[in-house]
Amino acid sequence: MKKLFVISGSSGVGKGTVIKAFLEKHPYFKLSVSCTTRKKREGEIDGVNYFFISQEEFDKCVKNDEFLEWAEFSGNKYGTKKSFVEDCFRNNEDLILEIDTKGALNVKKIMPDSVLIFIAPPSVEELEARLRGRHTETEDAIQRRLASIKLEMENSKHFDYIIINDKVEHAVKNLEEIIL
Ligand code: 5GP
């Protein structure tokens, strides 16, 4: 593997959109597919967005030490498989991980050469509006996600780069400048 980039951002910040736009322009970058116990959202595809697995399967992977890192987020578990990262090493590919800030800081400990990038909202109010506008979460889930924003912002202080996502085009350009 040439380089590992870890991208985090509060939920609803639009990091998925920014990463997708980047990958369309630079398709030779690989995006890691994580495992999660979260329910599939409409339009998501198993094996593409995530590997959607059961609690039991997830726990088995943890027990067998199959994850590079894993974290509990908003009541669900998410993990990056070691095998995914090792395959990229073998194939000499650049890899992007889209994971939460706790996971990102853990990866940095294991792989100090990795580059941590945080995508921040222009404002927390705007983020709340975006989260609600998505209509994919219950009120309870939205409240939990809002509560996690503070922690994510705090963790981002230890990141290598912070991108403010005021406009997608700007954020993508920023990301290109950092990565390329
Ligand atoms: P969502 O449910 O919105 O897809 O993701 C919720 C959070 O989990 C996001 O911050 C996302 O980046 C994070 N996440 C996704 N996959 C992983 C993973 O493999 N490990 C960790 N630590 N976080 C992840």
mmCIF file with all atom_site columns, C-alpha atoms and ligand atoms in Angstrom:
data_model
loop_
_atom_site.group_PDB
_atom_site.id
_atom_site.type_symbol
_atom_site.label_atom_id
_atom_site.label_alt_id
_atom_site.label_comp_id
_atom_site.label_asym_id
_atom_site.label_entity_id
_atom_site.label_seq_id
_atom_site.pdbx_PDB_ins_code
_atom_site.Cartn_x
_atom_site.Cartn_y
_atom_site.Cartn_z
_atom_site.occupancy
_atom_site.B_iso_or_equiv
_atom_site.pdbx_formal_charge
_atom_site.auth_seq_id
_atom_site.auth_comp_id
_atom_site.auth_asym_id
_atom_site.auth_atom_id
_atom_site.pdbx_PDB_model_num
ATOM   1   C CA  . MET A 1 1   ? 0.000   0.000   0.000   1.00 0.00 ? 1   MET A CA  1
ATOM   2   C CA  . LYS A 1 2   ? 1.226   3.443   -0.803  1.00 0.00 ? 2   LYS A CA  1
ATOM   3   C CA  . LYS A 1 3   ? -0.701  5.477   1.731   1.00 0.00 ? 3   LYS A CA  1
ATOM   4   C CA  . LEU A 1 4   ? -3.606  5.152   4.145   1.00 0.00 ? 4   LEU A CA  1
ATOM   5   C CA  . PHE A 1 5   ? -5.993  8.089   4.444   1.00 0.00 ? 5   PHE A CA  1
ATOM   6   C CA  . VAL A 1 6   ? -8.549  8.094   7.229   1.00 0.00 ? 6   VAL A CA  1
ATOM   7   C CA  . ILE A 1 7   ? -11.522 10.405  6.787   1.00 0.00 ? 7   ILE A CA  1
ATOM   8   C CA  . SER A 1 8   ? -13.921 11.182  9.626   1.00 0.00 ? 8   SER A CA  1
ATOM   9   C CA  . GLY A 1 9   ? -16.725 13.643  10.075  1.00 0.00 ? 9   GLY A CA  1
ATOM   10  C CA  . SER A 1 10  ? -19.845 14.099  12.123  1.00 0.00 ? 10  SER A CA  1
ATOM   11  C CA  . SER A 1 11  ? -22.866 12.303  10.766  1.00 0.00 ? 11  SER A CA  1
ATOM   12  C CA  . GLY A 1 12  ? -24.795 14.296  8.188   1.00 0.00 ? 12  GLY A CA  1
ATOM   13  C CA  . VAL A 1 13  ? -21.753 16.436  7.415   1.00 0.00 ? 13  VAL A CA  1
ATOM   14  C CA  . GLY A 1 14  ? -21.763 15.189  3.833   1.00 0.00 ? 14  GLY A CA  1
ATOM   15  C CA  . LYS A 1 15  ? -18.476 13.301  4.002   1.00 0.00 ? 15  LYS A CA  1
ATOM   16  C CA  . GLY A 1 16  ? -19.944 10.505  1.905   1.00 0.00 ? 16  GLY A CA  1
ATOM   17  C CA  . THR A 1 17  ? -20.757 12.969  -0.888  1.00 0.00 ? 17  THR A CA  1
ATOM   18  C CA  . VAL A 1 18  ? -17.284 14.528  -0.736  1.00 0.00 ? 18  VAL A CA  1
ATOM   19  C CA  . ILE A 1 19  ? -15.538 11.140  -0.796  1.00 0.00 ? 19  ILE A CA  1
ATOM   20  C CA  . LYS A 1 20  ? -17.757 9.898   -3.637  1.00 0.00 ? 20  LYS A CA  1
ATOM   21  C CA  . ALA A 1 21  ? -16.949 12.977  -5.728  1.00 0.00 ? 21  ALA A CA  1
ATOM   22  C CA  . PHE A 1 22  ? -13.245 12.511  -5.015  1.00 0.00 ? 22  PHE A CA  1
ATOM   23  C CA  . LEU A 1 23  ? -13.333 8.829   -5.994  1.00 0.00 ? 23  LEU A CA  1
ATOM   24  C CA  . GLU A 1 24  ? -15.159 9.574   -9.246  1.00 0.00 ? 24  GLU A CA  1
ATOM   25  C CA  . LYS A 1 25  ? -12.243 11.810  -10.241 1.00 0.00 ? 25  LYS A CA  1
ATOM   26  C CA  . HIS A 1 26  ? -9.595  9.477   -8.844  1.00 0.00 ? 26  HIS A CA  1
ATOM   27  C CA  . PRO A 1 27  ? -10.913 5.926   -9.232  1.00 0.00 ? 27  PRO A CA  1
ATOM   28  C CA  . TYR A 1 28  ? -7.552  4.282   -8.466  1.00 0.00 ? 28  TYR A CA  1
ATOM   29  C CA  . PHE A 1 29  ? -8.081  5.045   -4.763  1.00 0.00 ? 29  PHE A CA  1
ATOM   30  C CA  . LYS A 1 30  ? -9.723  2.221   -2.881  1.00 0.00 ? 30  LYS A CA  1
ATOM   31  C CA  . LEU A 1 31  ? -12.450 2.832   -0.296  1.00 0.00 ? 31  LEU A CA  1
ATOM   32  C CA  . SER A 1 32  ? -12.635 0.353   2.550   1.00 0.00 ? 32  SER A CA  1
ATOM   33  C CA  . VAL A 1 33  ? -15.950 -1.423  3.118   1.00 0.00 ? 33  VAL A CA  1
ATOM   34  C CA  . SER A 1 34  ? -16.607 -1.790  6.846   1.00 0.00 ? 34  SER A CA  1
ATOM   35  C CA  . CYS A 1 35  ? -18.697 -4.336  8.691   1.00 0.00 ? 35  CYS A CA  1
ATOM   36  C CA  . THR A 1 36  ? -21.638 -3.053  10.711  1.00 0.00 ? 36  THR A CA  1
ATOM   37  C CA  . THR A 1 37  ? -24.492 -4.325  12.834  1.00 0.00 ? 37  THR A CA  1
ATOM   38  C CA  . ARG A 1 38  ? -26.589 -1.284  11.822  1.00 0.00 ? 38  ARG A CA  1
ATOM   39  C CA  . LYS A 1 39  ? -29.734 -1.857  9.770   1.00 0.00 ? 39  LYS A CA  1
ATOM   40  C CA  . LYS A 1 40  ? -29.444 -1.222  6.062   1.00 0.00 ? 40  LYS A CA  1
ATOM   41  C CA  . ARG A 1 41  ? -30.794 2.179   4.969   1.00 0.00 ? 41  ARG A CA  1
ATOM   42  C CA  . GLU A 1 42  ? -32.869 2.471   1.827   1.00 0.00 ? 42  GLU A CA  1
ATOM   43  C CA  . GLY A 1 43  ? -30.647 2.345   -1.237  1.00 0.00 ? 43  GLY A CA  1
ATOM   44  C CA  . GLU A 1 44  ? -27.684 0.803   0.566   1.00 0.00 ? 44  GLU A CA  1
ATOM   45  C CA  . ILE A 1 45  ? -26.170 -2.361  -0.872  1.00 0.00 ? 45  ILE A CA  1
ATOM   46  C CA  . ASP A 1 46  ? -24.609 -5.168  1.139   1.00 0.00 ? 46  ASP A CA  1
ATOM   47  C CA  . GLY A 1 47  ? -20.929 -5.485  0.221   1.00 0.00 ? 47  GLY A CA  1
ATOM   48  C CA  . VAL A 1 48  ? -20.840 -2.019  -1.342  1.00 0.00 ? 48  VAL A CA  1
ATOM   49  C CA  . ASN A 1 49  ? -21.752 0.441   1.421   1.00 0.00 ? 49  ASN A CA  1
ATOM   50  C CA  . TYR A 1 50  ? -21.097 -1.987  4.259   1.00 0.00 ? 50  TYR A CA  1
ATOM   51  C CA  . PHE A 1 51  ? -21.060 -5.659  5.010   1.00 0.00 ? 51  PHE A CA  1
ATOM   52  C CA  . PHE A 1 52  ? -24.261 -5.820  7.069   1.00 0.00 ? 52  PHE A CA  1
ATOM   53  C CA  . ILE A 1 53  ? -23.704 -8.546  9.638   1.00 0.00 ? 53  ILE A CA  1
ATOM   54  C CA  . SER A 1 54  ? -25.455 -9.762  12.794  1.00 0.00 ? 54  SER A CA  1
ATOM   55  C CA  . GLN A 1 55  ? -24.384 -8.989  16.335  1.00 0.00 ? 55  GLN A CA  1
ATOM   56  C CA  . GLU A 1 56  ? -23.224 -12.607 16.688  1.00 0.00 ? 56  GLU A CA  1
ATOM   57  C CA  . GLU A 1 57  ? -21.112 -12.497 13.532  1.00 0.00 ? 57  GLU A CA  1
ATOM   58  C CA  . PHE A 1 58  ? -19.587 -9.187  14.639  1.00 0.00 ? 58  PHE A CA  1
ATOM   59  C CA  . ASP A 1 59  ? -18.706 -10.535 18.075  1.00 0.00 ? 59  ASP A CA  1
ATOM   60  C CA  . LYS A 1 60  ? -17.135 -13.591 16.458  1.00 0.00 ? 60  LYS A CA  1
ATOM   61  C CA  . CYS A 1 61  ? -14.886 -11.344 14.305  1.00 0.00 ? 61  CYS A CA  1
ATOM   62  C CA  . VAL A 1 62  ? -13.854 -9.401  17.434  1.00 0.00 ? 62  VAL A CA  1
ATOM   63  C CA  . LYS A 1 63  ? -13.079 -12.652 19.247  1.00 0.00 ? 63  LYS A CA  1
ATOM   64  C CA  . ASN A 1 64  ? -11.015 -13.931 16.307  1.00 0.00 ? 64  ASN A CA  1
ATOM   65  C CA  . ASP A 1 65  ? -9.073  -10.640 16.165  1.00 0.00 ? 65  ASP A CA  1
ATOM   66  C CA  . GLU A 1 66  ? -10.193 -9.977  12.579  1.00 0.00 ? 66  GLU A CA  1
ATOM   67  C CA  . PHE A 1 67  ? -10.622 -6.192  12.967  1.00 0.00 ? 67  PHE A CA  1
ATOM   68  C CA  . LEU A 1 68  ? -7.885  -3.582  12.580  1.00 0.00 ? 68  LEU A CA  1
ATOM   69  C CA  . GLU A 1 69  ? -10.147 -1.364  14.667  1.00 0.00 ? 69  GLU A CA  1
ATOM   70  C CA  . TRP A 1 70  ? -13.778 -1.343  15.665  1.00 0.00 ? 70  TRP A CA  1
ATOM   71  C CA  . ALA A 1 71  ? -16.036 1.013   17.573  1.00 0.00 ? 71  ALA A CA  1
ATOM   72  C CA  . GLU A 1 72  ? -19.547 1.321   18.903  1.00 0.00 ? 72  GLU A CA  1
ATOM   73  C CA  . PHE A 1 73  ? -21.323 4.325   17.460  1.00 0.00 ? 73  PHE A CA  1
ATOM   74  C CA  . SER A 1 74  ? -24.890 5.379   18.221  1.00 0.00 ? 74  SER A CA  1
ATOM   75  C CA  . GLY A 1 75  ? -25.741 1.933   19.533  1.00 0.00 ? 75  GLY A CA  1
ATOM   76  C CA  . ASN A 1 76  ? -24.338 0.015   16.551  1.00 0.00 ? 76  ASN A CA  1
ATOM   77  C CA  . LYS A 1 77  ? -20.966 -1.592  15.981  1.00 0.00 ? 77  LYS A CA  1
ATOM   78  C CA  . TYR A 1 78  ? -18.660 -0.790  13.061  1.00 0.00 ? 78  TYR A CA  1
ATOM   79  C CA  . GLY A 1 79  ? -15.342 -2.406  12.210  1.00 0.00 ? 79  GLY A CA  1
ATOM   80  C CA  . THR A 1 80  ? -12.576 -2.367  9.587   1.00 0.00 ? 80  THR A CA  1
ATOM   81  C CA  . LYS A 1 81  ? -11.388 -5.837  8.610   1.00 0.00 ? 81  LYS A CA  1
ATOM   82  C CA  . LYS A 1 82  ? -7.614  -6.385  8.781   1.00 0.00 ? 82  LYS A CA  1
ATOM   83  C CA  . SER A 1 83  ? -7.848  -8.530  5.644   1.00 0.00 ? 83  SER A CA  1
ATOM   84  C CA  . PHE A 1 84  ? -9.232  -5.589  3.623   1.00 0.00 ? 84  PHE A CA  1
ATOM   85  C CA  . VAL A 1 85  ? -6.274  -3.380  4.574   1.00 0.00 ? 85  VAL A CA  1
ATOM   86  C CA  . GLU A 1 86  ? -3.759  -6.204  4.074   1.00 0.00 ? 86  GLU A CA  1
ATOM   87  C CA  . ASP A 1 87  ? -5.072  -6.836  0.540   1.00 0.00 ? 87  ASP A CA  1
ATOM   88  C CA  . CYS A 1 88  ? -4.420  -3.164  -0.286  1.00 0.00 ? 88  CYS A CA  1
ATOM   89  C CA  . PHE A 1 89  ? -0.897  -3.483  1.107   1.00 0.00 ? 89  PHE A CA  1
ATOM   90  C CA  . ARG A 1 90  ? -0.297  -6.463  -1.152  1.00 0.00 ? 90  ARG A CA  1
ATOM   91  C CA  . ASN A 1 91  ? -1.761  -4.771  -4.239  1.00 0.00 ? 91  ASN A CA  1
ATOM   92  C CA  . ASN A 1 92  ? 0.118   -1.526  -3.610  1.00 0.00 ? 92  ASN A CA  1
ATOM   93  C CA  . GLU A 1 93  ? -3.098  0.503   -3.545  1.00 0.00 ? 93  GLU A CA  1
ATOM   94  C CA  . ASP A 1 94  ? -3.864  3.787   -1.797  1.00 0.00 ? 94  ASP A CA  1
ATOM   95  C CA  . LEU A 1 95  ? -6.680  3.212   0.666   1.00 0.00 ? 95  LEU A CA  1
ATOM   96  C CA  . ILE A 1 96  ? -9.288  5.509   2.187   1.00 0.00 ? 96  ILE A CA  1
ATOM   97  C CA  . LEU A 1 97  ? -11.070 4.564   5.397   1.00 0.00 ? 97  LEU A CA  1
ATOM   98  C CA  . GLU A 1 98  ? -14.276 6.388   6.286   1.00 0.00 ? 98  GLU A CA  1
ATOM   99  C CA  . ILE A 1 99  ? -14.598 5.759   10.001  1.00 0.00 ? 99  ILE A CA  1
ATOM   100 C CA  . ASP A 1 100 ? -15.428 7.611   13.212  1.00 0.00 ? 100 ASP A CA  1
ATOM   101 C CA  . THR A 1 101 ? -12.863 9.724   15.062  1.00 0.00 ? 101 THR A CA  1
ATOM   102 C CA  . LYS A 1 102 ? -12.253 7.151   17.804  1.00 0.00 ? 102 LYS A CA  1
ATOM   103 C CA  . GLY A 1 103 ? -11.454 4.524   15.185  1.00 0.00 ? 103 GLY A CA  1
ATOM   104 C CA  . ALA A 1 104 ? -9.276  7.023   13.295  1.00 0.00 ? 104 ALA A CA  1
ATOM   105 C CA  . LEU A 1 105 ? -7.182  7.783   16.375  1.00 0.00 ? 105 LEU A CA  1
ATOM   106 C CA  . ASN A 1 106 ? -6.772  4.051   16.992  1.00 0.00 ? 106 ASN A CA  1
ATOM   107 C CA  . VAL A 1 107 ? -5.591  3.527   13.408  1.00 0.00 ? 107 VAL A CA  1
ATOM   108 C CA  . LYS A 1 108 ? -3.054  6.348   13.843  1.00 0.00 ? 108 LYS A CA  1
ATOM   109 C CA  . LYS A 1 109 ? -1.639  4.517   16.875  1.00 0.00 ? 109 LYS A CA  1
ATOM   110 C CA  . ILE A 1 110 ? -1.246  1.276   14.919  1.00 0.00 ? 110 ILE A CA  1
ATOM   111 C CA  . MET A 1 111 ? -0.167  2.946   11.657  1.00 0.00 ? 111 MET A CA  1
ATOM   112 C CA  . PRO A 1 112 ? 1.511   6.276   12.479  1.00 0.00 ? 112 PRO A CA  1
ATOM   113 C CA  . ASP A 1 113 ? 2.076   7.091   8.779   1.00 0.00 ? 113 ASP A CA  1
ATOM   114 C CA  . SER A 1 114 ? -1.667  7.238   8.124   1.00 0.00 ? 114 SER A CA  1
ATOM   115 C CA  . VAL A 1 115 ? -3.114  10.681  7.370   1.00 0.00 ? 115 VAL A CA  1
ATOM   116 C CA  . LEU A 1 116 ? -6.172  11.729  9.386   1.00 0.00 ? 116 LEU A CA  1
ATOM   117 C CA  . ILE A 1 117 ? -8.617  14.133  7.748   1.00 0.00 ? 117 ILE A CA  1
ATOM   118 C CA  . PHE A 1 118 ? -11.698 15.525  9.506   1.00 0.00 ? 118 PHE A CA  1
ATOM   119 C CA  . ILE A 1 119 ? -14.620 16.939  7.539   1.00 0.00 ? 119 ILE A CA  1
ATOM   120 C CA  . ALA A 1 120 ? -16.388 19.535  9.682   1.00 0.00 ? 120 ALA A CA  1
ATOM   121 C CA  . PRO A 1 121 ? -19.782 21.206  9.225   1.00 0.00 ? 121 PRO A CA  1
ATOM   122 C CA  . PRO A 1 122 ? -19.896 24.994  8.704   1.00 0.00 ? 122 PRO A CA  1
ATOM   123 C CA  . SER A 1 123 ? -22.011 25.073  11.877  1.00 0.00 ? 123 SER A CA  1
ATOM   124 C CA  . VAL A 1 124 ? -23.642 22.607  14.264  1.00 0.00 ? 124 VAL A CA  1
ATOM   125 C CA  . GLU A 1 125 ? -27.090 24.127  13.532  1.00 0.00 ? 125 GLU A CA  1
ATOM   126 C CA  . GLU A 1 126 ? -26.632 23.424  9.850   1.00 0.00 ? 126 GLU A CA  1
ATOM   127 C CA  . LEU A 1 127 ? -25.583 19.865  10.645  1.00 0.00 ? 127 LEU A CA  1
ATOM   128 C CA  . GLU A 1 128 ? -28.737 19.277  12.691  1.00 0.00 ? 128 GLU A CA  1
ATOM   129 C CA  . ALA A 1 129 ? -30.847 20.570  9.793   1.00 0.00 ? 129 ALA A CA  1
ATOM   130 C CA  . ARG A 1 130 ? -29.041 18.242  7.367   1.00 0.00 ? 130 ARG A CA  1
ATOM   131 C CA  . LEU A 1 131 ? -29.489 15.242  9.667   1.00 0.00 ? 131 LEU A CA  1
ATOM   132 C CA  . ARG A 1 132 ? -33.211 15.907  9.932   1.00 0.00 ? 132 ARG A CA  1
ATOM   133 C CA  . GLY A 1 133 ? -33.513 16.563  6.203   1.00 0.00 ? 133 GLY A CA  1
ATOM   134 C CA  . ARG A 1 134 ? -32.187 13.080  5.493   1.00 0.00 ? 134 ARG A CA  1
ATOM   135 C CA  . HIS A 1 135 ? -35.337 11.488  7.052   1.00 0.00 ? 135 HIS A CA  1
ATOM   136 C CA  . THR A 1 136 ? -33.497 8.217   7.620   1.00 0.00 ? 136 THR A CA  1
ATOM   137 C CA  . GLU A 1 137 ? -33.280 8.258   11.421  1.00 0.00 ? 137 GLU A CA  1
ATOM   138 C CA  . THR A 1 138 ? -35.754 8.272   14.288  1.00 0.00 ? 138 THR A CA  1
ATOM   139 C CA  . GLU A 1 139 ? -35.792 11.272  16.661  1.00 0.00 ? 139 GLU A CA  1
ATOM   140 C CA  . ASP A 1 140 ? -34.047 9.159   19.268  1.00 0.00 ? 140 ASP A CA  1
ATOM   141 C CA  . ALA A 1 141 ? -31.261 8.246   16.826  1.00 0.00 ? 141 ALA A CA  1
ATOM   142 C CA  . ILE A 1 142 ? -30.917 11.905  15.774  1.00 0.00 ? 142 ILE A CA  1
ATOM   143 C CA  . GLN A 1 143 ? -30.519 12.948  19.420  1.00 0.00 ? 143 GLN A CA  1
ATOM   144 C CA  . ARG A 1 144 ? -27.818 10.305  19.941  1.00 0.00 ? 144 ARG A CA  1
ATOM   145 C CA  . ARG A 1 145 ? -25.998 11.412  16.810  1.00 0.00 ? 145 ARG A CA  1
ATOM   146 C CA  . LEU A 1 146 ? -26.146 15.076  17.892  1.00 0.00 ? 146 LEU A CA  1
ATOM   147 C CA  . ALA A 1 147 ? -24.694 14.110  21.262  1.00 0.00 ? 147 ALA A CA  1
ATOM   148 C CA  . SER A 1 148 ? -21.770 12.423  19.548  1.00 0.00 ? 148 SER A CA  1
ATOM   149 C CA  . ILE A 1 149 ? -20.923 15.544  17.524  1.00 0.00 ? 149 ILE A CA  1
ATOM   150 C CA  . LYS A 1 150 ? -19.290 17.236  20.498  1.00 0.00 ? 150 LYS A CA  1
ATOM   151 C CA  . LEU A 1 151 ? -16.991 14.304  21.086  1.00 0.00 ? 151 LEU A CA  1
ATOM   152 C CA  . GLU A 1 152 ? -16.123 14.054  17.383  1.00 0.00 ? 152 GLU A CA  1
ATOM   153 C CA  . MET A 1 153 ? -15.203 17.771  17.280  1.00 0.00 ? 153 MET A CA  1
ATOM   154 C CA  . GLU A 1 154 ? -13.038 17.281  20.388  1.00 0.00 ? 154 GLU A CA  1
ATOM   155 C CA  . ASN A 1 155 ? -11.234 14.286  18.840  1.00 0.00 ? 155 ASN A CA  1
ATOM   156 C CA  . SER A 1 156 ? -10.663 16.176  15.583  1.00 0.00 ? 156 SER A CA  1
ATOM   157 C CA  . LYS A 1 157 ? -8.103  18.366  17.367  1.00 0.00 ? 157 LYS A CA  1
ATOM   158 C CA  . HIS A 1 158 ? -5.669  15.464  17.018  1.00 0.00 ? 158 HIS A CA  1
ATOM   159 C CA  . PHE A 1 159 ? -6.229  15.118  13.258  1.00 0.00 ? 159 PHE A CA  1
ATOM   160 C CA  . ASP A 1 160 ? -3.671  16.126  10.618  1.00 0.00 ? 160 ASP A CA  1
ATOM   161 C CA  . TYR A 1 161 ? -6.160  18.149  8.527   1.00 0.00 ? 161 TYR A CA  1
ATOM   162 C CA  . ILE A 1 162 ? -9.607  19.695  8.947   1.00 0.00 ? 162 ILE A CA  1
ATOM   163 C CA  . ILE A 1 163 ? -11.802 20.528  5.958   1.00 0.00 ? 163 ILE A CA  1
ATOM   164 C CA  . ILE A 1 164 ? -14.865 22.759  6.425   1.00 0.00 ? 164 ILE A CA  1
ATOM   165 C CA  . ASN A 1 165 ? -17.613 21.457  4.162   1.00 0.00 ? 165 ASN A CA  1
ATOM   166 C CA  . ASP A 1 166 ? -19.293 24.764  3.291   1.00 0.00 ? 166 ASP A CA  1
ATOM   167 C CA  . LYS A 1 167 ? -19.611 23.780  -0.372  1.00 0.00 ? 167 LYS A CA  1
ATOM   168 C CA  . VAL A 1 168 ? -19.034 20.304  -1.755  1.00 0.00 ? 168 VAL A CA  1
ATOM   169 C CA  . GLU A 1 169 ? -16.810 21.559  -4.618  1.00 0.00 ? 169 GLU A CA  1
ATOM   170 C CA  . HIS A 1 170 ? -14.584 23.419  -2.154  1.00 0.00 ? 170 HIS A CA  1
ATOM   171 C CA  . ALA A 1 171 ? -14.341 20.418  0.138   1.00 0.00 ? 171 ALA A CA  1
ATOM   172 C CA  . VAL A 1 172 ? -13.451 18.087  -2.748  1.00 0.00 ? 172 VAL A CA  1
ATOM   173 C CA  . LYS A 1 173 ? -10.773 20.520  -3.943  1.00 0.00 ? 173 LYS A CA  1
ATOM   174 C CA  . ASN A 1 174 ? -9.362  20.705  -0.417  1.00 0.00 ? 174 ASN A CA  1
ATOM   175 C CA  . LEU A 1 175 ? -9.345  16.930  -0.193  1.00 0.00 ? 175 LEU A CA  1
ATOM   176 C CA  . GLU A 1 176 ? -7.508  16.685  -3.521  1.00 0.00 ? 176 GLU A CA  1
ATOM   177 C CA  . GLU A 1 177 ? -4.887  19.157  -2.335  1.00 0.00 ? 177 GLU A CA  1
ATOM   178 C CA  . ILE A 1 178 ? -4.273  17.133  0.806   1.00 0.00 ? 178 ILE A CA  1
ATOM   179 C CA  . ILE A 1 179 ? -4.307  13.660  -0.751  1.00 0.00 ? 179 ILE A CA  1
ATOM   180 C CA  . LEU A 1 180 ? -2.615  14.306  -4.090  1.00 0.00 ? 180 LEU A CA  1
HETATM 181 P P1  . 5GP B 2 .   ? -23.394 5.549   9.387   1.00 0.00 ? 1   5GP B P1  1
HETATM 182 O O1  . 5GP B 2 .   ? -24.283 4.726   10.268  1.00 0.00 ? 1   5GP B O1  1
HETATM 183 O O2  . 5GP B 2 .   ? -23.906 6.955   9.249   1.00 0.00 ? 1   5GP B O2  1
HETATM 184 O O3  . 5GP B 2 .   ? -23.095 4.892   8.072   1.00 0.00 ? 1   5GP B O3  1
HETATM 185 O O4  . 5GP B 2 .   ? -21.980 5.657   10.138  1.00 0.00 ? 1   5GP B O4  1
HETATM 186 C C1  . 5GP B 2 .   ? -21.915 6.108   11.448  1.00 0.00 ? 1   5GP B C1  1
HETATM 187 C C2  . 5GP B 2 .   ? -20.457 6.359   11.815  1.00 0.00 ? 1   5GP B C2  1
HETATM 188 O O5  . 5GP B 2 .   ? -19.704 5.147   11.825  1.00 0.00 ? 1   5GP B O5  1
HETATM 189 C C3  . 5GP B 2 .   ? -19.743 7.302   10.841  1.00 0.00 ? 1   5GP B C3  1
HETATM 190 O O6  . 5GP B 2 .   ? -19.019 8.260   11.593  1.00 0.00 ? 1   5GP B O6  1
HETATM 191 C C4  . 5GP B 2 .   ? -18.830 6.367   10.089  1.00 0.00 ? 1   5GP B C4  1
HETATM 192 O O7  . 5GP B 2 .   ? -17.675 7.043   9.606   1.00 0.00 ? 1   5GP B O7  1
HETATM 193 C C5  . 5GP B 2 .   ? -18.472 5.377   11.176  1.00 0.00 ? 1   5GP B C5  1
HETATM 194 N N1  . 5GP B 2 .   ? -17.912 4.112   10.657  1.00 0.00 ? 1   5GP B N1  1
HETATM 195 C C6  . 5GP B 2 .   ? -18.215 3.446   9.536   1.00 0.00 ? 1   5GP B C6  1
HETATM 196 N N2  . 5GP B 2 .   ? -17.476 2.348   9.402   1.00 0.00 ? 1   5GP B N2  1
HETATM 197 C C7  . 5GP B 2 .   ? -16.641 2.306   10.475  1.00 0.00 ? 1   5GP B C7  1
HETATM 198 C C8  . 5GP B 2 .   ? -15.595 1.412   10.899  1.00 0.00 ? 1   5GP B C8  1
HETATM 199 O O8  . 5GP B 2 .   ? -15.268 0.413   10.265  1.00 0.00 ? 1   5GP B O8  1
HETATM 200 N N3  . 5GP B 2 .   ? -14.985 1.731   12.074  1.00 0.00 ? 1   5GP B N3  1
HETATM 201 C C9  . 5GP B 2 .   ? -15.300 2.823   12.808  1.00 0.00 ? 1   5GP B C9  1
HETATM 202 N N4  . 5GP B 2 .   ? -14.605 3.061   13.922  1.00 0.00 ? 1   5GP B N4  1
HETATM 203 N N5  . 5GP B 2 .   ? -16.270 3.687   12.440  1.00 0.00 ? 1   5GP B N5  1
HETATM 204 C C10 . 5GP B 2 .   ? -16.926 3.434   11.286  1.00 0.00 ? 1   5GP B C10 1
#
